């Protein structure tokens, strides 16, 4: 299994541009989530999904959209990038929506917004 | 709101010594905690978890202790090795602490 994969690894955007961060898992996990990691802030939950067609907001959802059309894929969309969205983004998955806490993380996407 | 915090941003230990990384949480109703290890340039990796009905849990070279009275947990790494160098996070379910960087020197 490839586990959780993320693309791209690095991205530079200009303010106002849009883009989609890709995330996929091949473990048939129900639960998937997106975090951002900023220096001194730990990881903060952006959005999560308990299964295909179901998404919900986390702690810091503003400026981000998600969708879950398949079990495998959980893309994160930035509609109009802002410098405050400069961060490292991690996608994670876990086997069961009823116990989502043992999470497998992807390698991350480092995003810079200028 | 709920919070999870680690006591030291950086911990330096000599190879072969034991390491202890501490974490405090604020929610007395919290019942499940996880420790993650994050190596440079990688995503966090699950190490060990503990539920509130336990005081101690052991894995391979790691032990987690939970003190519910003072809302504190610790991760102990025995015989620390250079490969243990990383940032360690405690999490209260989906709420992460800020991390402690463990540096191992020869």
PDB file of C-alpha atoms in Angstrom:
ATOM      1  CA  UNK A   1       0.000   0.000   0.000  1.00  0.00           C
ATOM      2  CA  UNK A   2       1.145   3.534  -0.743  1.00  0.00           C
ATOM      3  CA  UNK A   3      -0.679   4.771   2.364  1.00  0.00           C
ATOM      4  CA  UNK A   4      -1.649   8.448   2.263  1.00  0.00           C
ATOM      5  CA  UNK A   5      -0.265  10.397  -0.673  1.00  0.00           C
ATOM      6  CA  UNK A   6      -0.310  14.143  -1.216  1.00  0.00           C
ATOM      7  CA  UNK A   7       0.495  16.293  -4.217  1.00  0.00           C
ATOM      8  CA  UNK A   8       2.177  18.621  -4.790  1.00  0.00           C
ATOM      9  CA  UNK A   9       4.983  18.618  -2.210  1.00  0.00           C
ATOM     10  CA  UNK A  10       5.663  22.320  -2.685  1.00  0.00           C
ATOM     11  CA  UNK A  11       3.592  25.143  -4.140  1.00  0.00           C
ATOM     12  CA  UNK A  12       3.948  28.906  -4.422  1.00  0.00           C
ATOM     13  CA  UNK A  13       0.841  30.964  -5.120  1.00  0.00           C
ATOM     14  CA  UNK A  14       0.155  34.625  -5.545  1.00  0.00           C
ATOM     15  CA  UNK A  15      -2.523  36.260  -3.443  1.00  0.00           C
ATOM     16  CA  UNK A  16      -5.928  35.647  -4.987  1.00  0.00           C
ATOM     17  CA  UNK A  17      -4.978  32.535  -6.928  1.00  0.00           C
ATOM     18  CA  UNK A  18      -6.836  29.295  -6.435  1.00  0.00           C
ATOM     19  CA  UNK A  19      -5.554  25.769  -6.259  1.00  0.00           C
ATOM     20  CA  UNK A  20      -6.384  22.268  -5.101  1.00  0.00           C
ATOM     21  CA  UNK A  21      -4.222  20.161  -2.828  1.00  0.00           C
ATOM     22  CA  UNK A  22      -4.671  16.504  -3.625  1.00  0.00           C
ATOM     23  CA  UNK A  23      -4.911  13.707  -1.089  1.00  0.00           C
ATOM     24  CA  UNK A  24      -5.502  10.028  -1.670  1.00  0.00           C
ATOM     25  CA  UNK A  25      -5.382   6.887   0.457  1.00  0.00           C
ATOM     26  CA  UNK A  26      -5.454   3.250  -0.617  1.00  0.00           C
ATOM     27  CA  UNK A  27      -6.282   1.690   2.740  1.00  0.00           C
ATOM     28  CA  UNK A  28     -10.083   1.864   2.381  1.00  0.00           C
ATOM     29  CA  UNK A  29     -10.231   4.204   5.362  1.00  0.00           C
ATOM     30  CA  UNK A  30     -13.557   5.797   6.216  1.00  0.00           C
ATOM     31  CA  UNK A  31     -12.269   8.912   7.916  1.00  0.00           C
ATOM     32  CA  UNK A  32     -10.093  11.544   6.262  1.00  0.00           C
ATOM     33  CA  UNK A  33      -9.000  14.972   7.416  1.00  0.00           C
ATOM     34  CA  UNK A  34      -6.916  18.012   6.569  1.00  0.00           C
ATOM     35  CA  UNK A  35      -4.641  19.847   8.987  1.00  0.00           C
ATOM     36  CA  UNK A  36      -2.430  22.847   8.707  1.00  0.00           C
ATOM     37  CA  UNK A  37       0.788  23.120  10.661  1.00  0.00           C
ATOM     38  CA  UNK A  38       2.245  26.488  11.567  1.00  0.00           C
ATOM     39  CA  UNK A  39       5.323  27.168  13.708  1.00  0.00           C
ATOM     40  CA  UNK A  40       4.503  27.060  17.403  1.00  0.00           C
ATOM     41  CA  UNK A  41       0.855  26.184  16.731  1.00  0.00           C
ATOM     42  CA  UNK A  42       0.806  22.417  16.443  1.00  0.00           C
ATOM     43  CA  UNK A  43      -1.627  20.930  13.928  1.00  0.00           C
ATOM     44  CA  UNK A  44      -5.043  22.460  13.486  1.00  0.00           C
ATOM     45  CA  UNK A  45      -7.963  20.665  11.903  1.00  0.00           C
ATOM     46  CA  UNK A  46      -9.384  22.342   8.796  1.00  0.00           C
ATOM     47  CA  UNK A  47     -12.030  19.917   7.493  1.00  0.00           C
ATOM     48  CA  UNK A  48     -12.821  16.264   7.880  1.00  0.00           C
ATOM     49  CA  UNK A  49     -14.937  13.559   6.304  1.00  0.00           C
ATOM     50  CA  UNK A  50     -16.459  10.426   7.823  1.00  0.00           C
ATOM     51  CA  UNK A  51     -17.203   8.859   4.459  1.00  0.00           C
ATOM     52  CA  UNK A  52     -17.913   9.504   0.792  1.00  0.00           C
ATOM     53  CA  UNK A  53     -20.333  12.380   0.356  1.00  0.00           C
ATOM     54  CA  UNK A  54     -19.988  13.603   3.958  1.00  0.00           C
ATOM     55  CA  UNK A  55     -17.766  16.480   5.058  1.00  0.00           C
ATOM     56  CA  UNK A  56     -17.684  18.810   8.017  1.00  0.00           C
ATOM     57  CA  UNK A  57     -15.724  21.755   9.322  1.00  0.00           C
ATOM     58  CA  UNK A  58     -12.894  21.585  11.797  1.00  0.00           C
ATOM     59  CA  UNK A  59     -11.273  24.278  13.885  1.00  0.00           C
ATOM     60  CA  UNK A  60     -10.047  26.558  11.065  1.00  0.00           C
ATOM     61  CA  UNK A  61     -12.241  26.031   7.968  1.00  0.00           C
ATOM     62  CA  UNK A  62     -12.429  29.582   6.613  1.00  0.00           C
ATOM     63  CA  UNK A  63     -10.918  29.969   3.153  1.00  0.00           C
ATOM     64  CA  UNK A  64     -10.968  26.243   2.398  1.00  0.00           C
ATOM     65  CA  UNK A  65     -13.421  23.891   0.707  1.00  0.00           C
ATOM     66  CA  UNK A  66     -13.419  20.111   0.553  1.00  0.00           C
ATOM     67  CA  UNK A  67     -15.369  17.352  -1.123  1.00  0.00           C
ATOM     68  CA  UNK A  68     -15.359  13.565  -0.814  1.00  0.00           C
ATOM     69  CA  UNK A  69     -16.766  11.984  -3.933  1.00  0.00           C
ATOM     70  CA  UNK A  70     -14.928   8.695  -3.386  1.00  0.00           C
ATOM     71  CA  UNK A  71     -13.572   6.853  -0.354  1.00  0.00           C
ATOM     72  CA  UNK A  72     -10.031   7.254  -1.660  1.00  0.00           C
ATOM     73  CA  UNK A  73      -9.787  10.976  -2.460  1.00  0.00           C
ATOM     74  CA  UNK A  74     -10.181  14.068  -0.308  1.00  0.00           C
ATOM     75  CA  UNK A  75      -9.008  17.239  -2.095  1.00  0.00           C
ATOM     76  CA  UNK A  76      -8.629  20.578  -0.338  1.00  0.00           C
ATOM     77  CA  UNK A  77      -9.423  23.718  -2.346  1.00  0.00           C
ATOM     78  CA  UNK A  78      -8.185  27.213  -1.712  1.00  0.00           C
ATOM     79  CA  UNK A  79     -10.536  29.504  -3.613  1.00  0.00           C
ATOM     80  CA  UNK A  80      -8.609  32.766  -3.194  1.00  0.00           C
ATOM     81  CA  UNK A  81      -5.242  32.302  -1.544  1.00  0.00           C
ATOM     82  CA  UNK A  82      -4.104  34.715   1.154  1.00  0.00           C
ATOM     83  CA  UNK A  83      -0.664  35.096   2.792  1.00  0.00           C
ATOM     84  CA  UNK A  84      -2.227  33.835   6.053  1.00  0.00           C
ATOM     85  CA  UNK A  85      -2.660  30.468   4.332  1.00  0.00           C
ATOM     86  CA  UNK A  86       1.092  30.004   4.040  1.00  0.00           C
ATOM     87  CA  UNK A  87       1.591  26.786   5.938  1.00  0.00           C
ATOM     88  CA  UNK A  88       2.329  23.094   5.696  1.00  0.00           C
ATOM     89  CA  UNK A  89      -0.774  21.060   4.963  1.00  0.00           C
ATOM     90  CA  UNK A  90      -1.220  17.459   6.027  1.00  0.00           C
ATOM     91  CA  UNK A  91      -3.875  15.021   4.989  1.00  0.00           C
ATOM     92  CA  UNK A  92      -4.641  12.109   7.276  1.00  0.00           C
ATOM     93  CA  UNK A  93      -6.883   9.069   7.304  1.00  0.00           C
ATOM     94  CA  UNK A  94      -8.073   6.502   9.809  1.00  0.00           C
ATOM     95  CA  UNK A  95      -9.883   3.229   9.468  1.00  0.00           C
ATOM     96  CA  UNK A  96     -13.135   3.905  11.231  1.00  0.00           C
ATOM     97  CA  UNK A  97     -15.332   6.948  11.543  1.00  0.00           C
ATOM     98  CA  UNK A  98     -16.221   5.700  15.033  1.00  0.00           C
ATOM     99  CA  UNK A  99     -12.607   5.744  16.201  1.00  0.00           C
ATOM    100  CA  UNK A 100     -10.830   8.220  13.939  1.00  0.00           C
ATOM    101  CA  UNK A 101      -8.055   9.140  16.353  1.00  0.00           C
ATOM    102  CA  UNK A 102      -5.294   6.747  15.236  1.00  0.00           C
ATOM    103  CA  UNK A 103      -4.483   8.658  12.102  1.00  0.00           C
ATOM    104  CA  UNK A 104      -2.086   7.966   9.231  1.00  0.00           C
ATOM    105  CA  UNK A 105      -0.600  11.137   7.821  1.00  0.00           C
ATOM    106  CA  UNK A 106       0.624  11.992   4.365  1.00  0.00           C
ATOM    107  CA  UNK A 107       4.018  13.626   3.741  1.00  0.00           C
ATOM    108  CA  UNK A 108       2.588  17.142   3.557  1.00  0.00           C
ATOM    109  CA  UNK A 109       2.361  20.021   1.085  1.00  0.00           C
ATOM    110  CA  UNK A 110       4.358  23.157   1.809  1.00  0.00           C
ATOM    111  CA  UNK A 111       2.388  26.142   0.517  1.00  0.00           C
ATOM    112  CA  UNK A 112       3.682  29.685   0.257  1.00  0.00           C
ATOM    113  CA  UNK A 113       1.363  32.540  -0.664  1.00  0.00           C
ATOM    114  CA  UNK A 114       3.060  35.769  -1.700  1.00  0.00           C
TER     115      UNK A 114
ATOM    116  CA  UNK B   1     -11.737  25.818  24.793  1.00  0.00           C
ATOM    117  CA  UNK B   2      -9.850  22.606  25.094  1.00  0.00           C
ATOM    118  CA  UNK B   3      -6.105  22.734  24.859  1.00  0.00           C
ATOM    119  CA  UNK B   4      -3.127  20.465  24.930  1.00  0.00           C
ATOM    120  CA  UNK B   5       0.337  21.771  25.645  1.00  0.00           C
ATOM    121  CA  UNK B   6       3.825  20.419  25.927  1.00  0.00           C
ATOM    122  CA  UNK B   7       6.078  21.675  28.649  1.00  0.00           C
ATOM    123  CA  UNK B   8       9.318  22.182  26.770  1.00  0.00           C
ATOM    124  CA  UNK B   9       9.767  23.204  23.145  1.00  0.00           C
ATOM    125  CA  UNK B  10      13.156  21.449  23.002  1.00  0.00           C
ATOM    126  CA  UNK B  11      14.712  18.551  24.887  1.00  0.00           C
ATOM    127  CA  UNK B  12      18.332  17.545  24.409  1.00  0.00           C
ATOM    128  CA  UNK B  13      19.529  14.147  25.606  1.00  0.00           C
ATOM    129  CA  UNK B  14      22.623  12.043  25.216  1.00  0.00           C
ATOM    130  CA  UNK B  15      22.442   8.856  23.195  1.00  0.00           C
ATOM    131  CA  UNK B  16      21.631   5.956  25.485  1.00  0.00           C
ATOM    132  CA  UNK B  17      19.901   8.053  28.124  1.00  0.00           C
ATOM    133  CA  UNK B  18      16.174   7.930  28.790  1.00  0.00           C
ATOM    134  CA  UNK B  19      13.999  10.775  27.497  1.00  0.00           C
ATOM    135  CA  UNK B  20      10.852  12.089  29.121  1.00  0.00           C
ATOM    136  CA  UNK B  21       8.508  14.378  27.193  1.00  0.00           C
ATOM    137  CA  UNK B  22       5.678  15.927  29.153  1.00  0.00           C
ATOM    138  CA  UNK B  23       2.241  17.110  28.103  1.00  0.00           C
ATOM    139  CA  UNK B  24      -0.639  18.796  29.927  1.00  0.00           C
ATOM    140  CA  UNK B  25      -4.274  18.953  28.928  1.00  0.00           C
ATOM    141  CA  UNK B  26      -7.132  21.110  30.074  1.00  0.00           C
ATOM    142  CA  UNK B  27     -10.283  19.019  29.659  1.00  0.00           C
ATOM    143  CA  UNK B  28     -10.924  16.802  32.671  1.00  0.00           C
ATOM    144  CA  UNK B  29     -13.376  14.754  30.583  1.00  0.00           C
ATOM    145  CA  UNK B  30     -10.702  13.826  28.021  1.00  0.00           C
ATOM    146  CA  UNK B  31     -10.474  10.062  27.713  1.00  0.00           C
ATOM    147  CA  UNK B  32      -8.099   9.244  24.883  1.00  0.00           C
ATOM    148  CA  UNK B  33      -4.609  10.486  24.101  1.00  0.00           C
ATOM    149  CA  UNK B  34      -2.140   9.769  21.352  1.00  0.00           C
ATOM    150  CA  UNK B  35       1.562  10.430  20.931  1.00  0.00           C
ATOM    151  CA  UNK B  36       2.936  11.136  17.466  1.00  0.00           C
ATOM    152  CA  UNK B  37       6.490  11.418  16.172  1.00  0.00           C
ATOM    153  CA  UNK B  38       7.283  13.775  13.317  1.00  0.00           C
ATOM    154  CA  UNK B  39      10.634  13.538  11.584  1.00  0.00           C
ATOM    155  CA  UNK B  40      11.924  16.418   9.549  1.00  0.00           C
ATOM    156  CA  UNK B  41      10.056  16.815   6.268  1.00  0.00           C
ATOM    157  CA  UNK B  42       7.541  14.088   7.052  1.00  0.00           C
ATOM    158  CA  UNK B  43       4.052  13.779   8.407  1.00  0.00           C
ATOM    159  CA  UNK B  44       3.336  12.774  12.008  1.00  0.00           C
ATOM    160  CA  UNK B  45       3.521   9.073  12.757  1.00  0.00           C
ATOM    161  CA  UNK B  46       1.454   7.307  15.420  1.00  0.00           C
ATOM    162  CA  UNK B  47       3.581   5.985  18.299  1.00  0.00           C
ATOM    163  CA  UNK B  48       1.283   4.926  21.111  1.00  0.00           C
ATOM    164  CA  UNK B  49      -2.079   5.738  22.616  1.00  0.00           C
ATOM    165  CA  UNK B  50      -3.656   5.519  26.042  1.00  0.00           C
ATOM    166  CA  UNK B  51      -7.202   5.616  27.314  1.00  0.00           C
ATOM    167  CA  UNK B  52      -8.275   7.245  30.529  1.00  0.00           C
ATOM    168  CA  UNK B  53      -9.025   3.901  32.162  1.00  0.00           C
ATOM    169  CA  UNK B  54      -5.288   3.198  32.162  1.00  0.00           C
ATOM    170  CA  UNK B  55      -2.410   4.858  34.023  1.00  0.00           C
ATOM    171  CA  UNK B  56       0.378   3.345  31.975  1.00  0.00           C
ATOM    172  CA  UNK B  57       0.908   1.746  28.616  1.00  0.00           C
ATOM    173  CA  UNK B  58       4.079   0.302  27.189  1.00  0.00           C
ATOM    174  CA  UNK B  59       5.288  -0.213  23.684  1.00  0.00           C
ATOM    175  CA  UNK B  60       8.650  -0.964  22.180  1.00  0.00           C
ATOM    176  CA  UNK B  61      11.093   1.262  24.129  1.00  0.00           C
ATOM    177  CA  UNK B  62       8.281   3.718  24.870  1.00  0.00           C
ATOM    178  CA  UNK B  63       6.025   4.120  27.881  1.00  0.00           C
ATOM    179  CA  UNK B  64       3.195   6.567  28.302  1.00  0.00           C
ATOM    180  CA  UNK B  65       2.036   7.570  31.762  1.00  0.00           C
ATOM    181  CA  UNK B  66      -1.277   9.284  32.426  1.00  0.00           C
ATOM    182  CA  UNK B  67      -2.052  11.221  35.597  1.00  0.00           C
ATOM    183  CA  UNK B  68      -5.684  12.243  35.441  1.00  0.00           C
ATOM    184  CA  UNK B  69      -5.555  14.017  38.783  1.00  0.00           C
ATOM    185  CA  UNK B  70      -3.232  16.715  37.481  1.00  0.00           C
ATOM    186  CA  UNK B  71      -4.204  16.271  33.814  1.00  0.00           C
ATOM    187  CA  UNK B  72      -0.726  15.350  32.714  1.00  0.00           C
ATOM    188  CA  UNK B  73       0.781  12.687  30.522  1.00  0.00           C
ATOM    189  CA  UNK B  74       4.325  11.817  29.621  1.00  0.00           C
ATOM    190  CA  UNK B  75       6.145   9.854  26.972  1.00  0.00           C
ATOM    191  CA  UNK B  76       9.236   8.027  28.113  1.00  0.00           C
ATOM    192  CA  UNK B  77      11.734   6.740  25.563  1.00  0.00           C
ATOM    193  CA  UNK B  78      14.247   4.237  26.868  1.00  0.00           C
ATOM    194  CA  UNK B  79      17.853   4.164  25.646  1.00  0.00           C
ATOM    195  CA  UNK B  80      17.346   7.090  23.287  1.00  0.00           C
ATOM    196  CA  UNK B  81      18.892   6.640  19.855  1.00  0.00           C
ATOM    197  CA  UNK B  82      19.807   9.133  17.110  1.00  0.00           C
ATOM    198  CA  UNK B  83      16.819   7.860  15.127  1.00  0.00           C
ATOM    199  CA  UNK B  84      14.558   9.145  17.906  1.00  0.00           C
ATOM    200  CA  UNK B  85      15.430  12.732  16.977  1.00  0.00           C
ATOM    201  CA  UNK B  86      12.137  14.300  15.933  1.00  0.00           C
ATOM    202  CA  UNK B  87       9.288  16.485  17.113  1.00  0.00           C
ATOM    203  CA  UNK B  88       6.891  14.697  19.426  1.00  0.00           C
ATOM    204  CA  UNK B  89       3.233  15.689  19.728  1.00  0.00           C
ATOM    205  CA  UNK B  90       0.651  14.649  22.219  1.00  0.00           C
ATOM    206  CA  UNK B  91      -2.967  14.805  21.068  1.00  0.00           C
ATOM    207  CA  UNK B  92      -6.251  14.761  22.928  1.00  0.00           C
ATOM    208  CA  UNK B  93      -8.137  12.840  20.235  1.00  0.00           C
ATOM    209  CA  UNK B  94      -7.982  15.341  17.363  1.00  0.00           C
ATOM    210  CA  UNK B  95      -6.518  18.299  19.292  1.00  0.00           C
ATOM    211  CA  UNK B  96      -2.751  18.514  19.004  1.00  0.00           C
ATOM    212  CA  UNK B  97      -0.224  20.105  21.284  1.00  0.00           C
ATOM    213  CA  UNK B  98       2.545  22.333  19.977  1.00  0.00           C
ATOM    214  CA  UNK B  99       5.254  19.673  20.025  1.00  0.00           C
ATOM    215  CA  UNK B 100       8.606  19.075  21.724  1.00  0.00           C
ATOM    216  CA  UNK B 101      11.725  18.743  19.599  1.00  0.00           C
ATOM    217  CA  UNK B 102      13.927  15.916  20.873  1.00  0.00           C
ATOM    218  CA  UNK B 103      17.590  16.291  20.006  1.00  0.00           C
ATOM    219  CA  UNK B 104      19.888  13.336  20.588  1.00  0.00           C
ATOM    220  CA  UNK B 105      23.615  13.991  20.742  1.00  0.00           C
ATOM    221  CA  UNK B 106      26.410  11.410  20.854  1.00  0.00           C
TER     222      UNK B 106
END
